[in-house]
Tab-separated table of C-alpha atoms in Angstrom:
chain	number	residue	atom	x	y	z
S	251	MET	CA	35.514	3.352	-13.964
S	252	LEU	CA	31.508	4.064	-13.538
S	253	THR	CA	30.889	4.679	-9.568
S	254	ILE	CA	27.323	4.209	-8.057
S	255	TRP	CA	25.994	5.588	-5.104
S	256	GLY	CA	22.628	3.869	-3.696
S	257	ARG	CA	21.322	0.820	-1.574
S	258	LEU	CA	20.636	-1.422	-4.317
S	259	ASN	CA	16.988	-2.408	-2.524
S	260	SER	CA	15.753	0.829	-4.216
S	261	HIS	CA	14.183	0.649	-7.266
S	262	ASN	CA	16.099	3.874	-8.134
S	263	VAL	CA	19.573	2.399	-7.832
S	264	LYS	CA	18.718	-1.284	-9.575
S	265	LYS	CA	17.973	0.540	-12.999
S	266	VAL	CA	21.486	2.693	-13.077
S	267	ALA	CA	22.817	-0.841	-11.691
S	268	TRP	CA	20.859	-3.186	-13.863
S	269	LEU	CA	22.064	-1.091	-17.327
S	270	ALA	CA	25.609	-1.085	-16.355
S	271	GLU	CA	25.210	-4.886	-15.859
S	272	GLU	CA	23.386	-5.001	-19.160
S	273	ILE	CA	26.536	-3.360	-21.397
S	274	GLY	CA	29.276	-4.594	-19.449
S	275	LEU	CA	29.823	-1.478	-17.904
S	276	PRO	CA	32.652	-1.725	-15.048
S	277	TYR	CA	31.439	0.145	-11.994
S	278	VAL	CA	32.098	0.161	-8.255
S	279	ARG	CA	28.618	0.546	-6.118
S	280	HIS	CA	28.803	2.079	-2.550
S	281	ASP	CA	25.773	1.375	-0.265
S	282	VAL	CA	24.128	5.236	0.344
S	283	GLY	CA	20.816	6.146	1.811
S	284	GLY	CA	18.398	3.548	4.304
S	285	ALA	CA	19.978	2.496	6.970
S	286	PHE	CA	23.363	3.316	5.591
S	287	GLY	CA	22.430	6.885	5.596
S	288	MET	CA	23.901	9.869	3.831
S	289	ASP	CA	27.429	11.491	4.865
S	290	ALA	CA	28.306	15.318	4.101
S	291	ALA	CA	30.518	14.252	1.345
S	292	TYR	CA	27.303	12.396	-0.705
S	293	LEU	CA	25.097	15.481	-0.030
S	294	ALA	CA	27.561	17.276	-1.805
S	295	LYS	CA	27.469	15.503	-4.771
S	296	ASN	CA	23.182	15.260	-4.257
S	297	PRO	CA	22.029	17.958	-2.483
S	298	ASN	CA	18.548	16.179	-2.855
S	299	ALA	CA	19.320	13.580	-0.120
S	300	LEU	CA	18.077	11.059	-2.874
S	301	ILE	CA	19.837	8.183	-4.343
S	302	PRO	CA	21.426	7.000	-7.149
S	303	THR	CA	24.206	9.294	-7.817
S	304	ILE	CA	26.943	8.307	-10.262
S	305	GLU	CA	30.169	9.783	-11.532
S	306	ASP	CA	31.331	8.904	-14.843
S	307	GLU	CA	34.870	10.303	-15.822
S	308	GLY	CA	34.391	13.353	-13.732
S	309	LEU	CA	30.307	14.002	-14.412
S	310	ILE	CA	28.286	13.681	-11.536
S	311	LEU	CA	24.787	12.919	-11.888
S	312	TRP	CA	21.437	12.494	-10.369
S	313	GLU	CA	17.856	11.471	-11.504
S	314	SER	CA	17.722	7.526	-12.308
S	315	ASN	CA	15.854	8.279	-15.517
S	316	VAL	CA	18.560	10.877	-16.572
S	317	ILE	CA	21.414	8.659	-15.868
S	318	LEU	CA	19.964	5.805	-17.632
S	319	ARG	CA	19.961	8.479	-20.902
S	320	TYR	CA	23.194	8.991	-20.278
S	321	LEU	CA	24.643	5.980	-19.759
S	322	ALA	CA	23.217	4.820	-22.471
S	323	ALA	CA	24.255	7.895	-24.775
S	324	ARG	CA	27.962	7.845	-24.119
S	325	HIS	CA	28.401	3.469	-23.879
S	326	ALA	CA	25.269	1.809	-25.148
S	327	PRO	CA	23.910	4.170	-28.062
S	328	ASP	CA	22.114	0.909	-29.610
S	329	LEU	CA	19.797	1.018	-26.267
S	330	TRP	CA	18.686	4.815	-27.167
S	331	PRO	CA	18.098	4.938	-30.632
S	332	ALA	CA	19.553	8.614	-32.157
S	333	ASP	CA	16.582	9.116	-34.131
S	334	PRO	CA	14.089	11.234	-32.215
S	335	ALA	CA	10.852	9.815	-33.165
S	336	ALA	CA	11.824	5.781	-32.137
S	337	ARG	CA	13.691	7.012	-28.887
S	338	ALA	CA	10.184	8.693	-27.719
S	339	ILE	CA	8.667	5.698	-28.241
S	340	GLY	CA	10.556	4.034	-24.898
S	341	ASP	CA	11.175	7.800	-23.615
S	342	ARG	CA	7.311	7.564	-22.595
S	343	TRP	CA	7.487	4.458	-20.669
S	344	MET	CA	10.589	5.815	-18.381
S	345	ASP	CA	8.473	8.993	-17.294
S	346	TRP	CA	4.946	6.776	-17.361
S	347	GLN	CA	6.866	5.095	-14.555
S	348	PHE	CA	6.942	7.933	-12.019
S	349	GLY	CA	3.094	8.209	-11.805
S	350	TYR	CA	3.162	4.374	-11.661
S	351	ALA	CA	5.386	4.477	-8.663
S	352	ASP	CA	3.056	6.512	-6.816
S	353	VAL	CA	0.090	4.093	-7.061
S	354	GLN	CA	2.566	1.088	-6.149
S	355	ARG	CA	3.408	3.071	-2.972
S	356	GLY	CA	0.610	1.848	-1.278
S	357	LEU	CA	1.347	-2.180	-1.960
S	358	PHE	CA	5.439	-1.752	-1.006
S	359	LEU	CA	4.856	-0.160	2.191
S	360	ASN	CA	2.427	-2.618	3.427
S	361	ARG	CA	3.891	-5.386	2.328
S	362	VAL	CA	7.399	-4.759	2.540
S	363	ARG	CA	8.909	-1.404	4.536
S	364	ARG	CA	6.371	-1.191	7.225
S	365	ALA	CA	6.463	-3.154	10.386
S	366	PRO	CA	3.448	-5.767	10.370
S	367	GLU	CA	1.496	-4.164	13.391
S	368	ALA	CA	1.727	-0.937	10.715
S	369	ARG	CA	0.424	-1.925	8.088
S	370	ASP	CA	-2.990	-1.284	6.142
S	371	PRO	CA	-4.305	-4.293	4.795
S	372	ALA	CA	-7.301	-1.866	2.565
S	373	GLU	CA	-4.301	0.535	1.982
S	374	ALA	CA	-2.607	-2.292	-0.055
S	375	GLU	CA	-5.712	-3.898	-1.205
S	376	ARG	CA	-6.994	-0.479	-3.107
S	377	ALA	CA	-3.065	-0.462	-3.797
S	378	THR	CA	-3.128	-3.919	-5.375
S	379	ILE	CA	-6.170	-2.774	-7.599
S	380	ALA	CA	-4.282	0.009	-9.235
S	381	CYS	CA	-1.742	-1.557	-9.705
S	382	GLY	CA	-3.457	-3.788	-12.071
S	383	GLU	CA	-5.401	-1.085	-13.717
S	384	GLN	CA	-2.299	0.857	-14.888
S	385	MET	CA	-0.970	-2.453	-16.005
S	386	ALA	CA	-3.258	-3.327	-17.937
S	387	ILE	CA	-2.050	0.079	-19.511
S	388	LEU	CA	1.268	-1.518	-20.390
S	389	ASP	CA	-0.451	-4.863	-21.648
S	390	ALA	CA	-2.173	-2.828	-24.257
S	391	ALA	CA	0.817	-1.395	-25.286
S	392	LEU	CA	3.049	-4.577	-25.297
S	393	ALA	CA	0.288	-6.289	-27.157
S	394	GLU	CA	1.256	-4.107	-30.117
S	395	ARG	CA	4.903	-4.633	-29.726
S	396	PRO	CA	7.331	-6.627	-28.000
S	397	TRP	CA	9.308	-4.470	-25.833
S	398	LEU	CA	8.214	-0.727	-24.382
S	399	SER	CA	11.381	0.361	-26.114
S	400	GLY	CA	9.836	-0.482	-29.452
S	401	GLU	CA	11.139	-3.738	-31.515
S	402	ALA	CA	14.090	-4.301	-29.201
S	403	PHE	CA	15.173	-4.195	-26.185
S	404	GLY	CA	16.339	-0.415	-25.078
S	405	ILE	CA	16.306	1.761	-21.710
S	406	GLY	CA	12.594	2.585	-22.313
S	407	ASP	CA	12.249	-1.291	-20.855
S	408	ILE	CA	14.306	-0.526	-17.764
S	409	PRO	CA	12.382	1.509	-15.299
S	410	MET	CA	8.651	-0.260	-15.495
S	411	GLY	CA	10.787	-3.542	-15.544
S	412	VAL	CA	12.336	-3.026	-11.983
S	413	TYR	CA	8.561	-1.843	-10.900
S	414	THR	CA	7.071	-4.904	-12.780
S	415	HIS	CA	9.094	-7.021	-10.718
S	416	THR	CA	8.312	-5.693	-7.422
S	417	TYR	CA	4.304	-5.963	-8.825
S	418	PHE	CA	4.749	-9.995	-9.680
S	419	THR	CA	6.558	-10.420	-6.357
S	420	LEU	CA	3.783	-8.446	-4.033
S	421	ALA	CA	0.676	-8.229	-5.764
S	422	ASP	CA	-1.460	-11.629	-4.852
S	423	THR	CA	-4.403	-10.842	-7.189
S	424	ARG	CA	-3.421	-9.776	-10.891
S	425	PRO	CA	-6.147	-9.395	-13.615
S	426	PRO	CA	-5.305	-10.932	-17.015
S	427	LEU	CA	-1.731	-9.783	-18.207
S	428	PRO	CA	-0.547	-11.837	-21.096
S	429	HIS	CA	1.457	-9.841	-22.405
S	430	VAL	CA	3.136	-8.315	-19.661
S	431	THR	CA	3.730	-11.873	-18.643
S	432	ASP	CA	5.632	-12.580	-21.323
S	433	TRP	CA	7.418	-9.287	-21.277
S	434	TYR	CA	8.521	-9.687	-17.802
S	435	GLY	CA	9.331	-13.713	-18.420
S	436	ARG	CA	12.449	-12.304	-21.169
S	437	LEU	CA	13.077	-9.918	-18.568
S	438	LYS	CA	14.139	-12.639	-16.378
S	439	ALA	CA	16.137	-14.757	-18.611
S	440	ARG	CA	18.872	-11.156	-19.133
S	441	PRO	CA	21.786	-12.079	-16.779
S	442	GLY	CA	21.693	-8.315	-15.262
S	443	TYR	CA	17.827	-8.275	-14.468
S	444	ALA	CA	17.848	-11.745	-12.492
S	445	ALA	CA	21.513	-9.579	-10.725
S	446	THR	CA	20.280	-6.491	-10.280
S	447	VAL	CA	16.413	-6.640	-10.057
S	448	MET	CA	15.667	-10.048	-8.713
S	449	ILE	CA	16.795	-9.815	-4.995
S	450	PRO	CA	14.839	-10.165	-2.148
S	451	LEU	CA	12.214	-7.005	-1.609
S	452	THR	CA	13.635	-4.906	1.376
């Protein structure tokens, strides 16, 4: 059985738990990180002191997007095409998400993680505007294809799917994003997304 270490209020842990739910892969998850801390046994598995980490049939693996690729290749190859060109369509958005996460961090920290007296409204506003600019890039891509993975849902939709829920939850002003809004609506209809991503932001 798949084992996932990491608290579910982490964006990166949500990615992995969502994929497991999406493909019906049995798993057990242990809270690690943040308020739950990390013990020596966990750090022996992941010396980076980050989450998530998984174990699958004896393989210990970390880095969330690498985990997505591994799990899809092993357990759900229809979600990560064998053809390199088709695969690359989704892969680029998986890696693009890392840059987007840097842009969204100021919004998330000031609306969720920091105590009210420590929040910086100006920083949150700047981040909101910058996120909207990035989301416009996503919107243009989704105008051409229904999914970030191409013509069908795949693992290329998962990383930005997680961050898009946070954006729509926290951004009080947004540019017109008709294609992102439609895609987000289709993600919300997926049971695995509702169970692992659409949870309170903490």
